[in-house]
Short mmCIF file of C-alpha atoms in Angstrom, two decimals:
data_model
loop_
_atom_site.label_atom_id
_atom_site.label_comp_id
_atom_site.label_asym_id
_atom_site.label_seq_id
_atom_site.Cartn_x
_atom_site.Cartn_y
_atom_site.Cartn_z
CA UNK T 1 -9.14 -9.62 -5.96
CA UNK T 2 -10.83 -6.38 -6.85
CA UNK T 3 -9.39 -3.17 -5.40
CA UNK T 4 -12.61 -2.71 -3.30
CA UNK T 5 -12.32 -6.09 -1.99
CA UNK T 6 -8.74 -5.65 -1.00
CA UNK T 7 -9.61 -2.42 0.97
CA UNK T 8 -12.70 -3.95 2.73
CA UNK T 9 -10.34 -7.02 3.70
CA UNK T 10 -7.86 -4.46 5.15
CA UNK T 11 -10.43 -2.68 7.28
CA UNK T 12 -12.16 -5.82 8.49
CA UNK T 13 -15.44 -4.90 10.09
CA UNK T 14 -14.73 -1.26 10.16
CA UNK T 15 -16.28 0.53 7.23
CA UNK T 16 -13.49 1.71 4.79
CA UNK T 17 -13.24 5.47 4.16
CA UNK T 18 -15.42 6.87 1.56
CA UNK T 19 -13.11 9.91 0.69
CA UNK T 20 -9.51 10.26 -0.52
CA UNK T 21 -8.77 12.59 2.34
CA UNK T 22 -9.17 11.79 6.03
CA UNK T 23 -10.52 14.69 8.07
CA UNK T 24 -8.75 15.13 11.49
CA UNK T 25 -10.96 17.44 13.56
CA UNK T 26 -10.90 20.43 14.05
CA UNK T 27 -9.20 21.48 10.64
CA UNK T 28 -6.79 18.86 9.35
CA UNK T 29 -6.94 16.74 6.13
CA UNK T 30 -4.46 13.87 5.35
CA UNK T 31 -4.15 12.14 2.07
CA UNK T 32 -1.55 9.96 0.44
CA UNK T 33 -0.76 8.70 -3.00
CA UNK T 34 1.80 6.82 -4.87
CA UNK T 35 3.39 6.47 -8.28
CA UNK T 36 4.85 3.00 -9.16
CA UNK T 37 7.06 2.11 -11.95
CA UNK T 38 5.35 -0.15 -14.35
CA UNK T 39 1.91 0.66 -13.04
CA UNK T 40 1.81 4.39 -13.15
CA UNK T 41 4.61 5.45 -15.22
CA UNK T 42 7.71 4.17 -17.28
CA UNK T 43 10.99 5.89 -17.03
CA UNK T 44 11.31 6.05 -20.86
CA UNK T 45 8.25 8.44 -20.67
CA UNK T 46 8.70 10.30 -17.48
CA UNK T 47 12.00 11.88 -16.30
CA UNK T 48 12.68 12.73 -12.68
CA UNK T 49 11.28 16.18 -12.99
CA UNK T 50 7.96 15.13 -14.47
CA UNK T 51 7.49 12.39 -11.73
CA UNK T 52 8.27 14.95 -9.02
CA UNK T 53 5.59 17.46 -10.39
CA UNK T 54 2.98 14.57 -10.89
CA UNK T 55 3.60 13.16 -7.29
CA UNK T 56 2.75 16.61 -5.80
CA UNK T 57 -0.12 17.41 -8.09
CA UNK T 58 -2.11 14.25 -7.57
CA UNK T 59 -1.84 14.51 -3.90
CA UNK T 60 -2.69 18.32 -3.87
CA UNK T 61 -5.63 17.55 -6.00
CA UNK T 62 -7.06 15.26 -3.22
CA UNK T 63 -6.82 18.10 -0.69
CA UNK T 64 -8.31 20.57 -3.01
CA UNK T 65 -11.25 18.15 -3.81
CA UNK T 66 -11.92 18.25 -0.12
CA UNK T 67 -12.00 21.95 0.03
CA UNK T 68 -8.63 22.33 1.75
CA UNK T 69 -5.17 23.85 1.15
CA UNK T 70 -1.94 21.75 1.37
CA UNK T 71 0.48 22.64 4.11
CA UNK T 72 3.14 19.87 5.00
CA UNK T 73 4.10 16.64 3.37
CA UNK T 74 6.04 13.46 4.05
CA UNK T 75 8.04 11.72 1.12
CA UNK T 76 8.90 7.95 0.83
CA UNK T 77 11.24 7.10 -1.93
CA UNK T 78 12.02 3.57 -3.13
CA UNK T 79 14.91 4.11 -5.46
CA UNK T 80 15.88 1.53 -8.18
CA UNK T 81 19.38 1.37 -9.65
CA UNK T 82 18.14 3.99 -12.13
CA UNK T 83 16.71 6.43 -9.83
CA UNK T 84 19.57 6.02 -7.31
CA UNK T 85 21.80 7.84 -9.78
CA UNK T 86 23.00 11.36 -8.63
CA UNK T 87 21.60 13.07 -11.67
CA UNK T 88 18.16 11.61 -11.28
CA UNK T 89 18.04 12.40 -7.40
CA UNK T 90 19.26 16.04 -8.02
CA UNK T 91 16.67 16.61 -10.84
CA UNK T 92 13.82 14.97 -8.81
CA UNK T 93 14.78 16.96 -5.69
CA UNK T 94 15.03 20.41 -7.63
CA UNK T 95 11.65 19.99 -9.11
CA UNK T 96 10.12 18.61 -5.97
CA UNK T 97 11.17 21.80 -4.01
CA UNK T 98 9.92 23.94 -6.92
CA UNK T 99 6.52 22.19 -7.02
CA UNK T 100 6.14 22.47 -3.12
CA UNK T 101 7.05 26.15 -3.13
CA UNK T 102 4.28 26.98 -5.50
CA UNK T 103 1.75 25.76 -2.89
CA UNK T 104 3.58 27.05 0.07
CA UNK T 105 4.11 23.44 1.25
CA UNK T 106 6.86 22.16 3.67
CA UNK T 107 8.74 18.83 3.25
CA UNK T 108 8.43 17.55 6.89
CA UNK T 109 9.92 14.11 6.61
CA UNK T 110 9.73 10.70 5.06
CA UNK T 111 11.81 7.57 4.29
CA UNK T 112 14.09 6.37 1.54
CA UNK T 113 15.02 2.79 0.62
CA UNK T 114 16.50 0.64 -2.27
CA UNK T 115 14.05 -1.04 -4.64
CA UNK T 116 14.21 -3.06 -7.79
CA UNK T 117 11.62 -0.57 -9.34
CA UNK T 118 11.15 3.24 -8.54
CA UNK T 119 8.31 3.53 -5.89
CA UNK T 120 7.26 7.04 -5.03
CA UNK T 121 4.67 7.86 -2.23
CA UNK T 122 3.73 11.31 -0.73
CA UNK T 123 1.59 11.93 2.16
CA UNK T 124 0.04 15.52 2.34
CA UNK T 125 -1.35 17.36 5.29
CA UNK T 126 -3.73 20.22 4.61
CA UNK T 127 -6.08 22.57 6.47
CA UNK T 128 -9.87 23.10 6.01
CA UNK T 129 -12.56 24.84 7.91
CA UNK T 130 -15.42 22.37 6.72
CA UNK T 131 -14.44 19.66 4.36
CA UNK T 132 -16.36 18.68 1.21
CA UNK T 133 -17.31 15.16 1.70
CA UNK T 134 -18.51 12.74 -1.14
CA UNK T 135 -21.37 11.77 1.16
CA UNK T 136 -22.71 15.39 1.33
CA UNK T 137 -24.76 15.40 -1.83
CA UNK T 138 -28.47 16.25 -1.63
CA UNK T 139 -31.27 15.33 -3.96
CA UNK T 140 -31.80 18.09 -6.47
CA UNK T 141 -28.07 18.99 -6.40
CA UNK T 142 -26.53 19.88 -9.88
CA UNK T 143 -23.52 17.89 -10.93
CA UNK T 144 -20.66 19.89 -12.34
CA UNK T 145 -17.37 19.33 -13.93
CA UNK T 146 -14.29 21.52 -14.54
CA UNK T 147 -12.33 21.59 -17.71
CA UNK T 148 -12.57 18.90 -20.30
CA UNK T 149 -12.11 15.15 -20.34
CA UNK T 150 -10.30 12.72 -22.60
CA UNK T 151 -6.92 14.30 -23.12
CA UNK T 152 -5.06 12.09 -20.57
CA UNK T 153 -6.28 8.96 -22.20
CA UNK T 154 -5.31 10.23 -25.59
CA UNK T 155 -1.87 11.07 -24.24
CA UNK T 156 -1.32 7.52 -22.83
CA UNK T 157 -2.41 5.99 -26.31
CA UNK T 158 0.01 8.50 -28.00
CA UNK T 159 2.88 7.49 -25.82
CA UNK T 160 2.14 3.79 -26.43
CA UNK T 161 2.12 4.33 -30.13
CA UNK T 162 5.41 6.43 -29.78
CA UNK T 163 3.83 8.96 -32.00
CA UNK T 164 5.57 12.43 -32.20
CA UNK T 165 2.77 14.31 -34.03
CA UNK T 166 2.52 17.81 -32.76
CA UNK T 167 -1.23 17.69 -32.50
CA UNK T 168 -0.95 15.36 -29.53
CA UNK T 169 1.42 17.37 -27.57
CA UNK T 170 -1.17 18.83 -25.18
CA UNK T 171 -2.61 15.31 -24.74
CA UNK T 172 0.82 14.02 -23.80
CA UNK T 173 1.40 16.83 -21.43
CA UNK T 174 -1.94 16.14 -19.66
CA UNK T 175 -1.06 12.56 -19.07
CA UNK T 176 2.51 13.02 -17.99
CA UNK T 177 1.89 16.30 -16.09
CA UNK T 178 -1.63 16.76 -14.88
CA UNK T 179 -2.40 19.83 -12.85
CA UNK T 180 -4.57 20.14 -9.92
CA UNK T 181 -7.38 22.87 -9.97
CA UNK T 182 -5.90 24.81 -7.10
CA UNK T 183 -6.53 28.13 -8.85
CA UNK T 184 -10.31 27.65 -8.78
CA UNK T 185 -10.63 26.77 -5.04
CA UNK T 186 -11.12 30.27 -3.49
CA UNK T 187 -13.77 31.12 -6.05
CA UNK T 188 -15.52 27.77 -5.67
CA UNK T 189 -15.81 28.28 -1.94
CA UNK T 190 -18.07 31.33 -2.67
CA UNK T 191 -20.78 28.79 -3.66
CA UNK T 192 -22.42 25.98 -1.70
CA UNK T 193 -20.64 22.71 -2.36
CA UNK T 194 -22.32 19.73 -0.86
CA UNK T 195 -19.83 17.07 -2.27
CA UNK T 196 -16.60 17.05 -4.31
CA UNK T 197 -13.94 14.64 -5.72
CA UNK T 198 -11.38 14.77 -8.48
CA UNK T 199 -11.45 12.70 -11.48
CA UNK T 200 -8.54 10.10 -11.31
CA UNK T 201 -10.04 6.79 -12.51
CA UNK T 202 -12.36 8.29 -15.15
CA UNK T 203 -15.90 9.92 -15.03
CA UNK T 204 -17.65 6.40 -15.23
CA UNK T 205 -16.21 4.97 -12.04
CA UNK T 206 -15.72 8.32 -10.11
CA UNK T 207 -19.24 9.61 -10.67
CA UNK T 208 -20.53 6.16 -9.47
CA UNK T 209 -18.44 6.58 -6.24
CA UNK T 210 -20.09 9.88 -5.88
CA UNK T 211 -23.42 8.58 -6.30
CA UNK T 212 -23.11 5.60 -4.00
CA UNK T 213 -21.54 7.76 -1.04
CA UNK T 214 -24.28 10.44 -1.47
CA UNK T 215 -26.86 7.74 -1.60
CA UNK T 216 -28.63 8.94 -4.73
CA UNK T 217 -28.87 8.37 -8.56
CA UNK T 218 -26.77 10.73 -10.75
CA UNK T 219 -28.48 11.24 -14.03
CA UNK T 220 -25.67 12.50 -16.51
CA UNK T 221 -26.26 13.87 -19.99
CA UNK T 222 -23.66 12.66 -22.54
CA UNK T 223 -24.32 15.67 -24.69
CA UNK T 224 -23.39 18.16 -21.68
CA UNK T 225 -20.21 16.44 -20.71
CA UNK T 226 -17.29 18.66 -21.84
CA UNK T 227 -15.18 15.95 -23.76
CA UNK T 228 -12.08 17.14 -25.64
CA UNK T 229 -12.82 17.33 -29.57
CA UNK T 230 -9.57 15.73 -30.45
CA UNK T 231 -9.86 13.06 -27.94
CA UNK T 232 -13.37 12.15 -29.06
CA UNK T 233 -12.36 12.11 -32.63
CA UNK T 234 -9.43 9.69 -31.96
CA UNK T 235 -10.86 7.54 -29.20
CA UNK T 236 -14.60 7.87 -29.17
CA UNK T 237 -16.95 8.74 -26.43
CA UNK T 238 -16.53 5.76 -24.18
CA UNK T 239 -12.82 5.91 -23.78
CA UNK T 240 -13.03 9.59 -23.01
CA UNK T 241 -15.52 8.95 -20.22
CA UNK T 242 -13.16 6.40 -18.81
CA UNK T 243 -10.00 8.81 -19.07
CA UNK T 244 -8.17 8.88 -15.72
CA UNK T 245 -5.59 11.07 -14.02
CA UNK T 246 -7.52 14.27 -15.40
CA UNK T 247 -7.62 15.85 -12.04
CA UNK T 248 -10.71 17.76 -12.95
CA UNK T 249 -13.28 18.47 -10.18
CA UNK T 250 -16.55 16.73 -10.13
CA UNK T 251 -19.01 18.36 -7.56
CA UNK T 252 -22.52 18.82 -6.35
CA UNK T 253 -24.15 22.14 -5.65
CA UNK T 254 -27.59 23.33 -5.30
CA UNK T 255 -26.63 26.63 -6.99
CA UNK T 256 -26.33 27.66 -10.69
CA UNK T 257 -22.66 28.29 -11.24
CA UNK T 258 -21.21 30.54 -13.98
CA UNK T 259 -19.77 28.66 -16.99
CA UNK T 260 -16.21 29.85 -15.98
CA UNK T 261 -14.32 30.67 -12.89
CA UNK T 262 -10.81 32.14 -13.07
CA UNK T 263 -10.51 31.08 -16.73
CA UNK T 264 -11.47 27.45 -15.82
CA UNK T 265 -14.57 26.19 -17.58
CA UNK T 266 -17.42 24.78 -15.34
CA UNK T 267 -19.91 22.67 -16.90
CA UNK T 268 -23.37 21.35 -15.52
CA UNK T 269 -23.53 17.84 -16.79
CA UNK T 270 -26.22 16.14 -14.58
CA UNK T 271 -28.30 16.16 -11.43
CA UNK T 272 -28.49 13.95 -8.19
CA UNK T 273 -32.05 12.36 -7.85
CA UNK T 274 -33.80 10.24 -5.28
CA UNK T 275 -33.56 6.52 -6.56
CA UNK T 276 -31.39 3.54 -6.36
CA UNK T 277 -27.79 4.87 -5.89
CA UNK T 278 -25.78 4.64 -9.06
CA UNK T 279 -25.30 6.48 -12.35
CA UNK T 280 -27.65 6.71 -15.29
CA UNK T 281 -26.06 8.13 -18.43
CA UNK T 282 -28.36 9.43 -21.08
CA UNK T 283 -27.75 10.36 -24.76
CA UNK T 284 -30.36 11.91 -26.97
CA UNK T 285 -33.07 11.00 -24.49
CA UNK T 286 -32.12 7.32 -24.19
CA UNK T 287 -30.26 5.47 -21.55
CA UNK T 288 -26.49 4.98 -22.54
CA UNK T 289 -24.27 2.26 -21.44
CA UNK T 290 -20.59 2.79 -21.82
CA UNK T 291 -18.61 -0.26 -23.03
CA UNK T 292 -15.70 0.34 -20.84
CA UNK T 293 -15.28 1.09 -17.06
CA UNK T 294 -11.85 3.07 -17.55
CA UNK T 295 -8.75 2.40 -15.59
CA UNK T 296 -8.78 -0.46 -13.23
CA UNK T 297 -5.99 -1.07 -10.68
CA UNK T 298 -6.19 -4.75 -10.76
CA UNK T 299 -6.70 -7.04 -13.67
CA UNK T 300 -9.16 -9.20 -11.76
CA UNK T 301 -11.60 -6.28 -11.88
CA UNK T 302 -11.99 -6.66 -15.76
#
């Protein structure tokens, strides 16, 4: 089954949520995310400290993409024979506390259990005055993207090839230890943000989700998308467009934003228009159809 079909089956007749965070009125956000050995990471690539950082960052990124700030979290650990070792647990715990401290977060509880493979899950609770929902986009809004895309996919390919070339170090670091855009949050709140999400499954899929929930057509100019030059050179445009776990923010605003906020590039890449909900990529004035969808959680989605 496709991931979307599994989710719809779980919710039955109730419409599934459209956002990664659930808004609990009056001011709470809740999100959860997991890292599963063999699906999201390999121990030969990621040590305990790397996994602790990544687990925190991917969850914090969801809270930020809803316009909130993280406060408390709950940790579930399924520990394998390898990750049950004292050295692994100590290293993970030390880095977890360090990662939580930088956001002023409190570890409030959780669960531990023995597993054949390492399973890590974090649930984060945050606060927000008014959440940025994916459904909030309005026709005429400009589509913006922070940072660049492509490095995470290049890092993954580099790890698979076991390459040690120095020119790929930034890409490997991006894939193993992506960082949320927490630093930009306060500055971004000075503008009208109608809808927002983070890039976790690649621009192709995530822009489509944003368009469908905002019930409009996103027209995106390929030439405007800030693709990392090395990633484009090594992988081509389509794989960069599908690069997941980038944690860049993709958002809609009626305002003209500056090209940079607190040192973070902010690029206008398209516009939300009235029309059949979906995404239309254009390159040199012609419609462009990527040959890949990006990362898919289940093979049946291919």
